[in-house]
PDB file of C-alpha atoms in Angstrom:
ATOM      1  CA  MET A   1      -1.715 -43.039   6.117  1.00 33.00           C
ATOM      2  CA  PRO A   2      -2.346 -43.989   2.485  1.00 37.00           C
ATOM      3  CA  ARG A   3      -1.352 -41.401  -0.071  1.00 37.00           C
ATOM      4  CA  THR A   4      -4.423 -39.561  -1.379  1.00 38.00           C
ATOM      5  CA  ALA A   5      -5.039 -36.537  -3.605  1.00 41.00           C
ATOM      6  CA  SER A   6      -5.310 -34.352  -0.487  1.00 41.00           C
ATOM      7  CA  THR A   7      -2.316 -35.726   1.464  1.00 50.00           C
ATOM      8  CA  LYS A   8       0.177 -36.120  -1.380  1.00 63.00           C
ATOM      9  CA  PRO A   9       1.130 -32.399  -1.673  1.00 68.00           C
ATOM     10  CA  PHE A  10       1.890 -32.269   2.075  1.00 67.00           C
ATOM     11  CA  GLU A  11       3.930 -35.461   1.883  1.00 71.00           C
ATOM     12  CA  ILE A  12       6.019 -34.182  -1.033  1.00 76.00           C
ATOM     13  CA  ALA A  13       6.369 -30.699   0.547  1.00 74.00           C
ATOM     14  CA  ASN A  14       8.100 -32.332   3.530  1.00 73.00           C
ATOM     15  CA  GLN A  15      10.535 -34.050   1.164  1.00 78.00           C
ATOM     16  CA  LEU A  16      11.114 -30.827  -0.777  1.00 79.00           C
ATOM     17  CA  GLU A  17      12.188 -29.110   2.451  1.00 75.00           C
ATOM     18  CA  GLY A  18      15.135 -31.500   2.574  1.00 76.00           C
ATOM     19  CA  LEU A  19      16.450 -30.308  -0.812  1.00 80.00           C
ATOM     20  CA  ARG A  20      19.243 -27.748  -1.262  1.00 79.00           C
ATOM     21  CA  GLY A  21      20.346 -25.923  -4.409  1.00 77.00           C
ATOM     22  CA  MET A  22      18.738 -25.244  -7.793  1.00 76.00           C
ATOM     23  CA  TYR A  23      16.322 -27.616  -9.515  1.00 80.00           C
ATOM     24  CA  THR A  24      14.372 -27.306 -12.725  1.00 80.00           C
ATOM     25  CA  LEU A  25      10.703 -28.265 -12.732  1.00 80.00           C
ATOM     26  CA  LYS A  26      11.650 -31.093 -15.087  1.00 80.00           C
ATOM     27  CA  ASP A  27      14.169 -32.395 -12.531  1.00 81.00           C
ATOM     28  CA  LEU A  28      11.547 -32.278  -9.787  1.00 83.00           C
ATOM     29  CA  ARG A  29       8.944 -34.057 -11.896  1.00 81.00           C
ATOM     30  CA  SER A  30      11.455 -36.810 -12.595  1.00 81.00           C
ATOM     31  CA  LYS A  31      12.583 -37.020  -8.967  1.00 80.00           C
ATOM     32  CA  PHE A  32       9.041 -37.316  -7.617  1.00 77.00           C
ATOM     33  CA  GLU A  33       7.630 -39.245 -10.574  1.00 72.00           C
ATOM     34  CA  ALA A  34       5.197 -36.485 -11.528  1.00 66.00           C
ATOM     35  CA  GLY A  35       4.002 -36.293 -15.102  1.00 58.00           C
ATOM     36  CA  PRO A  36       3.500 -32.968 -16.911  1.00 55.00           C
ATOM     37  CA  ASN A  37       0.021 -32.752 -15.398  1.00 53.00           C
ATOM     38  CA  GLY A  38       1.165 -33.465 -11.823  1.00 55.00           C
ATOM     39  CA  ASP A  39      -0.797 -30.629 -10.233  1.00 65.00           C
ATOM     40  CA  TRP A  40       0.042 -31.918  -6.735  1.00 69.00           C
ATOM     41  CA  LEU A  41       3.725 -31.073  -7.318  1.00 77.00           C
ATOM     42  CA  ARG A  42       2.831 -27.405  -7.966  1.00 74.00           C
ATOM     43  CA  LYS A  43       0.839 -27.387  -4.729  1.00 74.00           C
ATOM     44  CA  ALA A  44       3.730 -29.013  -2.867  1.00 77.00           C
ATOM     45  CA  LEU A  45       6.113 -26.301  -4.116  1.00 79.00           C
ATOM     46  CA  THR A  46       3.736 -23.679  -2.759  1.00 72.00           C
ATOM     47  CA  LEU A  47       3.646 -25.401   0.633  1.00 71.00           C
ATOM     48  CA  ALA A  48       7.407 -26.023   0.958  1.00 74.00           C
ATOM     49  CA  LYS A  49       8.810 -23.248   3.181  1.00 70.00           C
ATOM     50  CA  ASN A  50      12.330 -23.438   1.744  1.00 76.00           C
ATOM     51  CA  ALA A  51      11.335 -23.287  -1.947  1.00 79.00           C
ATOM     52  CA  THR A  52      11.850 -20.045  -3.863  1.00 78.00           C
ATOM     53  CA  LYS A  53      10.823 -19.693  -7.506  1.00 75.00           C
ATOM     54  CA  VAL A  54      13.815 -18.082  -9.243  1.00 70.00           C
ATOM     55  CA  LYS A  55      12.104 -17.858 -12.612  1.00 67.00           C
ATOM     56  CA  THR A  56       9.706 -19.905 -14.704  1.00 69.00           C
ATOM     57  CA  GLY A  57      10.551 -23.587 -14.291  1.00 74.00           C
ATOM     58  CA  ILE A  58      13.492 -23.081 -11.881  1.00 79.00           C
ATOM     59  CA  TYR A  59      13.347 -23.361  -8.076  1.00 79.00           C
ATOM     60  CA  GLU A  60      15.975 -22.780  -5.399  1.00 79.00           C
ATOM     61  CA  PHE A  61      15.903 -24.698  -2.120  1.00 80.00           C
ATOM     62  CA  SER A  62      17.787 -23.287   0.862  1.00 75.00           C
ATOM     63  CA  GLU A  63      17.966 -23.990   4.575  1.00 65.00           C
ATOM     64  CA  ASP A  64      16.441 -20.732   5.761  1.00 51.00           C
ATOM     65  CA  ALA A  65      14.318 -19.527   2.845  1.00 43.00           C
ATOM     66  CA  PRO A  66      11.684 -17.083   4.108  1.00 40.00           C
ATOM     67  CA  THR A  67       8.016 -17.808   3.636  1.00 37.00           C
ATOM     68  CA  ALA A  68       6.819 -15.689   0.720  1.00 35.00           C
ATOM     69  CA  THR A  69       4.680 -12.665   1.547  1.00 35.00           C
ATOM     70  CA  THR A  70       3.008 -10.045  -0.604  1.00 35.00           C
ATOM     71  CA  THR A  71       6.033  -7.779  -0.233  1.00 38.00           C
ATOM     72  CA  THR A  72       8.749 -10.285  -1.174  1.00 45.00           C
ATOM     73  CA  VAL A  73       7.257 -12.280  -4.045  1.00 61.00           C
ATOM     74  CA  GLY A  74       9.300 -12.482  -7.236  1.00 68.00           C
ATOM     75  CA  TYR A  75      12.758 -11.005  -7.832  1.00 80.00           C
ATOM     76  CA  ILE A  76      14.293  -7.997  -9.592  1.00 87.00           C
ATOM     77  CA  PRO A  77      16.175  -9.173 -12.701  1.00 86.00           C
ATOM     78  CA  ASN A  78      19.503  -7.733 -13.806  1.00 87.00           C
ATOM     79  CA  THR A  79      19.774  -5.625 -16.947  1.00 86.00           C
ATOM     80  CA  ASP A  80      21.296  -7.292 -20.006  1.00 86.00           C
ATOM     81  CA  PRO A  81      23.914  -4.967 -21.567  1.00 85.00           C
ATOM     82  CA  ASP A  82      23.519  -6.759 -24.907  1.00 86.00           C
ATOM     83  CA  PHE A  83      19.729  -6.436 -25.066  1.00 86.00           C
ATOM     84  CA  ILE A  84      18.361  -3.616 -27.234  1.00 86.00           C
ATOM     85  CA  LEU A  85      14.829  -2.472 -26.474  1.00 86.00           C
ATOM     86  CA  ASP A  86      12.516  -1.441 -29.269  1.00 82.00           C
ATOM     87  CA  GLU A  87      12.476   2.382 -29.348  1.00 86.00           C
ATOM     88  CA  ALA A  88       8.678   2.508 -29.078  1.00 83.00           C
ATOM     89  CA  VAL A  89       8.821   0.480 -25.860  1.00 83.00           C
ATOM     90  CA  GLU A  90      11.851   2.264 -24.442  1.00 86.00           C
ATOM     91  CA  ALA A  91      10.051   5.595 -24.780  1.00 89.00           C
ATOM     92  CA  TYR A  92       7.627   4.500 -22.042  1.00 89.00           C
ATOM     93  CA  ILE A  93      10.348   3.937 -19.410  1.00 91.00           C
ATOM     94  CA  PRO A  94      10.342   7.491 -17.931  1.00 91.00           C
ATOM     95  CA  TYR A  95       6.532   7.414 -17.758  1.00 90.00           C
ATOM     96  CA  LEU A  96       6.457   3.991 -16.101  1.00 90.00           C
ATOM     97  CA  LYS A  97       8.960   5.113 -13.468  1.00 89.00           C
ATOM     98  CA  GLU A  98       6.511   7.780 -12.326  1.00 88.00           C
ATOM     99  CA  SER A  99       3.188   5.988 -12.866  1.00 86.00           C
ATOM    100  CA  LYS A 100       1.330   4.656  -9.829  1.00 84.00           C
ATOM    101  CA  SER A 101      -1.541   3.189 -11.864  1.00 85.00           C
ATOM    102  CA  SER A 102      -1.529  -0.214 -13.552  1.00 87.00           C
ATOM    103  CA  GLU A 103      -0.247  -0.185 -17.132  1.00 89.00           C
ATOM    104  CA  MET A 104      -0.775  -2.733 -19.910  1.00 88.00           C
ATOM    105  CA  PHE A 105       1.192  -3.634 -23.038  1.00 90.00           C
ATOM    106  CA  ARG A 106       0.782  -6.292 -25.709  1.00 88.00           C
ATOM    107  CA  LEU A 107       3.847  -7.898 -27.339  1.00 87.00           C
ATOM    108  CA  ILE A 108       3.215  -9.825 -30.556  1.00 85.00           C
ATOM    109  CA  GLY A 109       5.728 -11.714 -32.652  1.00 82.00           C
ATOM    110  CA  PRO A 110       7.118 -15.110 -33.659  1.00 80.00           C
ATOM    111  CA  LYS A 111       8.878 -17.268 -31.092  1.00 78.00           C
ATOM    112  CA  GLY A 112      12.424 -16.215 -30.241  1.00 79.00           C
ATOM    113  CA  THR A 113      11.954 -12.511 -30.984  1.00 81.00           C
ATOM    114  CA  GLY A 114      12.439 -11.403 -27.378  1.00 84.00           C
ATOM    115  CA  LYS A 115       8.908 -10.741 -26.163  1.00 87.00           C
ATOM    116  CA  THR A 116       9.408 -12.161 -22.667  1.00 87.00           C
ATOM    117  CA  SER A 117      12.987 -10.869 -22.574  1.00 88.00           C
ATOM    118  CA  THR A 118      11.634  -7.370 -23.228  1.00 89.00           C
ATOM    119  CA  ALA A 119       9.492  -7.595 -20.094  1.00 90.00           C
ATOM    120  CA  PHE A 120      12.494  -8.796 -18.062  1.00 91.00           C
ATOM    121  CA  GLU A 121      14.618  -5.903 -19.318  1.00 92.00           C
ATOM    122  CA  ILE A 122      11.929  -3.353 -18.465  1.00 92.00           C
ATOM    123  CA  ALA A 123      11.533  -4.855 -14.978  1.00 93.00           C
ATOM    124  CA  ALA A 124      15.289  -4.475 -14.496  1.00 92.00           C
ATOM    125  CA  LEU A 125      15.283  -0.855 -15.698  1.00 92.00           C
ATOM    126  CA  LEU A 126      12.321  -0.004 -13.466  1.00 93.00           C
ATOM    127  CA  GLY A 127      13.711  -1.863 -10.452  1.00 92.00           C
ATOM    128  CA  LYS A 128      10.494  -3.895 -10.175  1.00 92.00           C
ATOM    129  CA  ARG A 129      10.046  -7.550  -9.300  1.00 91.00           C
ATOM    130  CA  ILE A 130       8.858  -9.838 -12.081  1.00 90.00           C
ATOM    131  CA  CYS A 131       6.283 -12.612 -12.289  1.00 90.00           C
ATOM    132  CA  VAL A 132       5.746 -14.799 -15.378  1.00 89.00           C
ATOM    133  CA  VAL A 133       2.549 -16.819 -15.883  1.00 88.00           C
ATOM    134  CA  ASP A 134       2.532 -19.472 -18.628  1.00 85.00           C
ATOM    135  CA  PHE A 135      -1.019 -19.473 -19.984  1.00 84.00           C
ATOM    136  CA  SER A 136      -0.470 -22.706 -21.884  1.00 79.00           C
ATOM    137  CA  LEU A 137      -0.768 -24.390 -18.450  1.00 79.00           C
ATOM    138  CA  ILE A 138      -3.813 -22.414 -17.239  1.00 82.00           C
ATOM    139  CA  ARG A 139      -7.283 -23.839 -17.823  1.00 82.00           C
ATOM    140  CA  THR A 140      -9.519 -22.238 -15.182  1.00 86.00           C
ATOM    141  CA  PRO A 141      -9.468 -19.020 -13.108  1.00 86.00           C
ATOM    142  CA  ILE A 142      -8.585 -20.973  -9.976  1.00 85.00           C
ATOM    143  CA  ASP A 143      -5.523 -22.437 -11.778  1.00 85.00           C
ATOM    144  CA  LEU A 144      -4.343 -18.858 -12.256  1.00 88.00           C
ATOM    145  CA  MET A 145      -5.220 -17.351  -8.907  1.00 87.00           C
ATOM    146  CA  GLY A 146      -4.654 -20.073  -6.347  1.00 85.00           C
ATOM    147  CA  HIS A 147      -5.813 -23.435  -5.102  1.00 82.00           C
ATOM    148  CA  ARG A 148      -7.707 -25.010  -2.240  1.00 80.00           C
ATOM    149  CA  ILE A 149      -6.199 -27.406   0.290  1.00 80.00           C
ATOM    150  CA  LEU A 150      -7.562 -29.427   3.164  1.00 75.00           C
ATOM    151  CA  GLN A 151      -5.834 -28.289   6.329  1.00 69.00           C
ATOM    152  CA  GLY A 152      -6.813 -28.877   9.952  1.00 69.00           C
ATOM    153  CA  GLY A 153     -10.157 -30.312   8.952  1.00 72.00           C
ATOM    154  CA  SER A 154     -11.160 -27.277   6.894  1.00 76.00           C
ATOM    155  CA  ILE A 155     -10.641 -26.154   3.315  1.00 80.00           C
ATOM    156  CA  GLU A 156      -8.327 -23.161   2.900  1.00 82.00           C
ATOM    157  CA  PHE A 157      -7.543 -21.097  -0.188  1.00 83.00           C
ATOM    158  CA  ILE A 158      -3.841 -20.555  -0.964  1.00 85.00           C
ATOM    159  CA  ASP A 159      -3.064 -17.552  -3.178  1.00 88.00           C
ATOM    160  CA  SER A 160      -0.936 -18.225  -6.254  1.00 87.00           C
ATOM    161  CA  GLU A 161       2.264 -16.339  -7.004  1.00 88.00           C
ATOM    162  CA  PHE A 162       0.278 -14.396  -9.626  1.00 90.00           C
ATOM    163  CA  THR A 163      -2.304 -13.231  -7.055  1.00 91.00           C
ATOM    164  CA  ARG A 164       0.342 -12.278  -4.505  1.00 90.00           C
ATOM    165  CA  CYS A 165       2.352 -10.318  -7.089  1.00 91.00           C
ATOM    166  CA  VAL A 166      -0.738  -8.526  -8.404  1.00 92.00           C
ATOM    167  CA  GLU A 167      -1.799  -7.416  -4.928  1.00 91.00           C
ATOM    168  CA  ALA A 168       1.726  -6.466  -3.820  1.00 90.00           C
ATOM    169  CA  GLY A 169       2.067  -3.825  -6.566  1.00 91.00           C
ATOM    170  CA  ASN A 170       5.299  -2.585  -8.178  1.00 91.00           C
ATOM    171  CA  HIS A 171       5.667  -5.794 -10.186  1.00 93.00           C
ATOM    172  CA  VAL A 172       6.075  -6.462 -13.886  1.00 94.00           C
ATOM    173  CA  ILE A 173       3.682  -9.321 -14.633  1.00 93.00           C
ATOM    174  CA  VAL A 174       4.055 -11.274 -17.868  1.00 92.00           C
ATOM    175  CA  LEU A 175       0.887 -12.964 -19.122  1.00 91.00           C
ATOM    176  CA  ASP A 176       2.836 -15.298 -21.395  1.00 88.00           C
ATOM    177  CA  GLU A 177       0.998 -16.647 -24.462  1.00 87.00           C
ATOM    178  CA  ILE A 178      -2.256 -15.106 -23.298  1.00 85.00           C
ATOM    179  CA  ASN A 179      -4.069 -16.170 -26.469  1.00 80.00           C
ATOM    180  CA  ARG A 180      -3.846 -19.760 -25.194  1.00 81.00           C
ATOM    181  CA  ALA A 181      -6.097 -18.860 -22.259  1.00 78.00           C
ATOM    182  CA  SER A 182      -9.636 -20.238 -22.071  1.00 79.00           C
ATOM    183  CA  ASP A 183     -12.637 -17.913 -22.226  1.00 81.00           C
ATOM    184  CA  MET A 184     -13.249 -18.514 -18.497  1.00 85.00           C
ATOM    185  CA  VAL A 185      -9.766 -17.272 -17.634  1.00 85.00           C
ATOM    186  CA  GLY A 186     -10.133 -14.294 -19.975  1.00 81.00           C
ATOM    187  CA  ASN A 187     -13.430 -13.327 -18.365  1.00 84.00           C
ATOM    188  CA  ALA A 188     -11.851 -13.411 -14.893  1.00 86.00           C
ATOM    189  CA  LEU A 189      -8.968 -11.238 -16.090  1.00 88.00           C
ATOM    190  CA  MET A 190     -11.057  -8.507 -17.725  1.00 87.00           C
ATOM    191  CA  PRO A 191     -12.222  -6.619 -14.594  1.00 87.00           C
ATOM    192  CA  LEU A 192      -8.701  -6.961 -13.174  1.00 89.00           C
ATOM    193  CA  LEU A 193      -7.271  -5.219 -16.231  1.00 88.00           C
ATOM    194  CA  ASP A 194      -9.748  -2.375 -16.738  1.00 86.00           C
ATOM    195  CA  HIS A 195     -10.573   0.738 -14.691  1.00 86.00           C
ATOM    196  CA  ARG A 196     -11.949  -1.422 -11.844  1.00 89.00           C
ATOM    197  CA  GLY A 197      -8.577  -3.021 -11.174  1.00 90.00           C
ATOM    198  CA  LYS A 198     -10.091  -5.918  -9.255  1.00 90.00           C
ATOM    199  CA  THR A 199     -11.833  -9.231  -9.782  1.00 88.00           C
ATOM    200  CA  MET A 200     -13.788 -11.627  -7.602  1.00 87.00           C
ATOM    201  CA  LEU A 201     -12.874 -15.286  -7.229  1.00 83.00           C
ATOM    202  CA  TYR A 202     -15.599 -16.880  -5.142  1.00 82.00           C
ATOM    203  CA  GLU A 203     -13.421 -19.806  -4.066  1.00 81.00           C
ATOM    204  CA  ARG A 204     -11.126 -17.222  -2.440  1.00 83.00           C
ATOM    205  CA  GLY A 205     -13.970 -15.444  -0.693  1.00 82.00           C
ATOM    206  CA  LYS A 206     -12.714 -11.926  -1.404  1.00 86.00           C
ATOM    207  CA  GLU A 207     -11.640  -9.701  -4.283  1.00 89.00           C
ATOM    208  CA  ILE A 208      -8.195  -9.650  -5.873  1.00 91.00           C
ATOM    209  CA  ILE A 209      -7.129  -5.993  -6.158  1.00 92.00           C
ATOM    210  CA  VAL A 210      -4.304  -4.719  -8.361  1.00 92.00           C
ATOM    211  CA  GLY A 211      -1.594  -2.973  -6.347  1.00 92.00           C
ATOM    212  CA  PRO A 212      -0.095   0.385  -7.428  1.00 91.00           C
ATOM    213  CA  GLY A 213       2.660   0.507 -10.022  1.00 92.00           C
ATOM    214  CA  THR A 214       1.822  -2.851 -11.608  1.00 93.00           C
ATOM    215  CA  VAL A 215       2.856  -3.280 -15.256  1.00 94.00           C
ATOM    216  CA  PHE A 216       1.229  -6.066 -17.278  1.00 94.00           C
ATOM    217  CA  PHE A 217       2.743  -7.479 -20.473  1.00 92.00           C
ATOM    218  CA  ALA A 218       0.631  -9.860 -22.557  1.00 90.00           C
ATOM    219  CA  THR A 219       2.744 -11.845 -25.026  1.00 89.00           C
ATOM    220  CA  MET A 220       1.388 -13.885 -27.906  1.00 82.00           C
ATOM    221  CA  ASN A 221       2.267 -15.712 -31.095  1.00 75.00           C
ATOM    222  CA  LYS A 222      -0.138 -15.218 -33.976  1.00 66.00           C
ATOM    223  CA  GLY A 223      -0.588 -17.365 -37.035  1.00 51.00           C
ATOM    224  CA  LYS A 224      -2.030 -20.674 -38.171  1.00 56.00           C
ATOM    225  CA  GLU A 225       1.305 -22.404 -37.508  1.00 49.00           C
ATOM    226  CA  TYR A 226       0.785 -21.970 -33.752  1.00 46.00           C
ATOM    227  CA  THR A 227      -1.517 -24.741 -32.573  1.00 47.00           C
ATOM    228  CA  GLY A 228      -3.418 -24.340 -29.315  1.00 47.00           C
ATOM    229  CA  THR A 229      -3.895 -20.597 -29.753  1.00 52.00           C
ATOM    230  CA  SER A 230      -7.228 -18.885 -30.273  1.00 59.00           C
ATOM    231  CA  VAL A 231      -8.518 -15.541 -31.474  1.00 60.00           C
ATOM    232  CA  MET A 232      -8.243 -13.195 -28.503  1.00 66.00           C
ATOM    233  CA  ASP A 233     -11.539 -11.832 -27.197  1.00 62.00           C
ATOM    234  CA  ALA A 234     -11.950  -8.277 -28.513  1.00 65.00           C
ATOM    235  CA  ALA A 235     -12.798  -6.914 -25.049  1.00 64.00           C
ATOM    236  CA  LEU A 236      -9.693  -8.518 -23.504  1.00 72.00           C
ATOM    237  CA  GLU A 237      -7.518  -7.415 -26.403  1.00 69.00           C
ATOM    238  CA  ASP A 238      -8.762  -3.855 -25.920  1.00 72.00           C
ATOM    239  CA  ARG A 239      -7.242  -3.825 -22.423  1.00 74.00           C
ATOM    240  CA  PHE A 240      -3.827  -4.022 -24.081  1.00 73.00           C
ATOM    241  CA  SER A 241      -4.101  -1.088 -26.468  1.00 72.00           C
ATOM    242  CA  ARG A 242      -0.365  -0.346 -26.455  1.00 77.00           C
TER     243      ARG A 242
END
């Protein structure tokens, strides 16, 4: 069968299931000749049953990796004994350990100041799994929340890691560089991040509902030296009042 846009992810997923060990996304793109915009490779990684995302850009391939479910998505990071949390953030730890509602924080600062590392450290201290979404790669709501595939003669919607983590609850979710998100993505996020705690993606056919104990961190760089960023919508920014 000729390779097409719809068959290529399945073809590569079969090859991925023969891999063992750790690979970076860069390694995989080189191995399968996928450019930086090779969306089919991301879909193939979702389909491969032995692929586990260790952290952003790094995948582990094992012989008997379980298929991800809403209760096993992500991983709990280890604490870093050399990492010092900002006192204002650390003060929230006891509260977050008890909270069953979704909580939101905004981390602003130049690159290299530990914004994402802060979220990892808090996830470790709370004993929660972590999920990191790079918004520089997200253009539409469906990019964030899942994708459609042709399977068995019908089109099916496959939830993204973000969607599965959100619905599972008890995750720390990092919305990395959120001020690079398009207005469409921001609009889809807003009802998810306010008192409603849910949003509708019509391609999915049902609502995405935030699970209990979810902690969101929105990180961003601000300043004219950061190209590709935009002024954050006031309504979206208001969701992250801390």
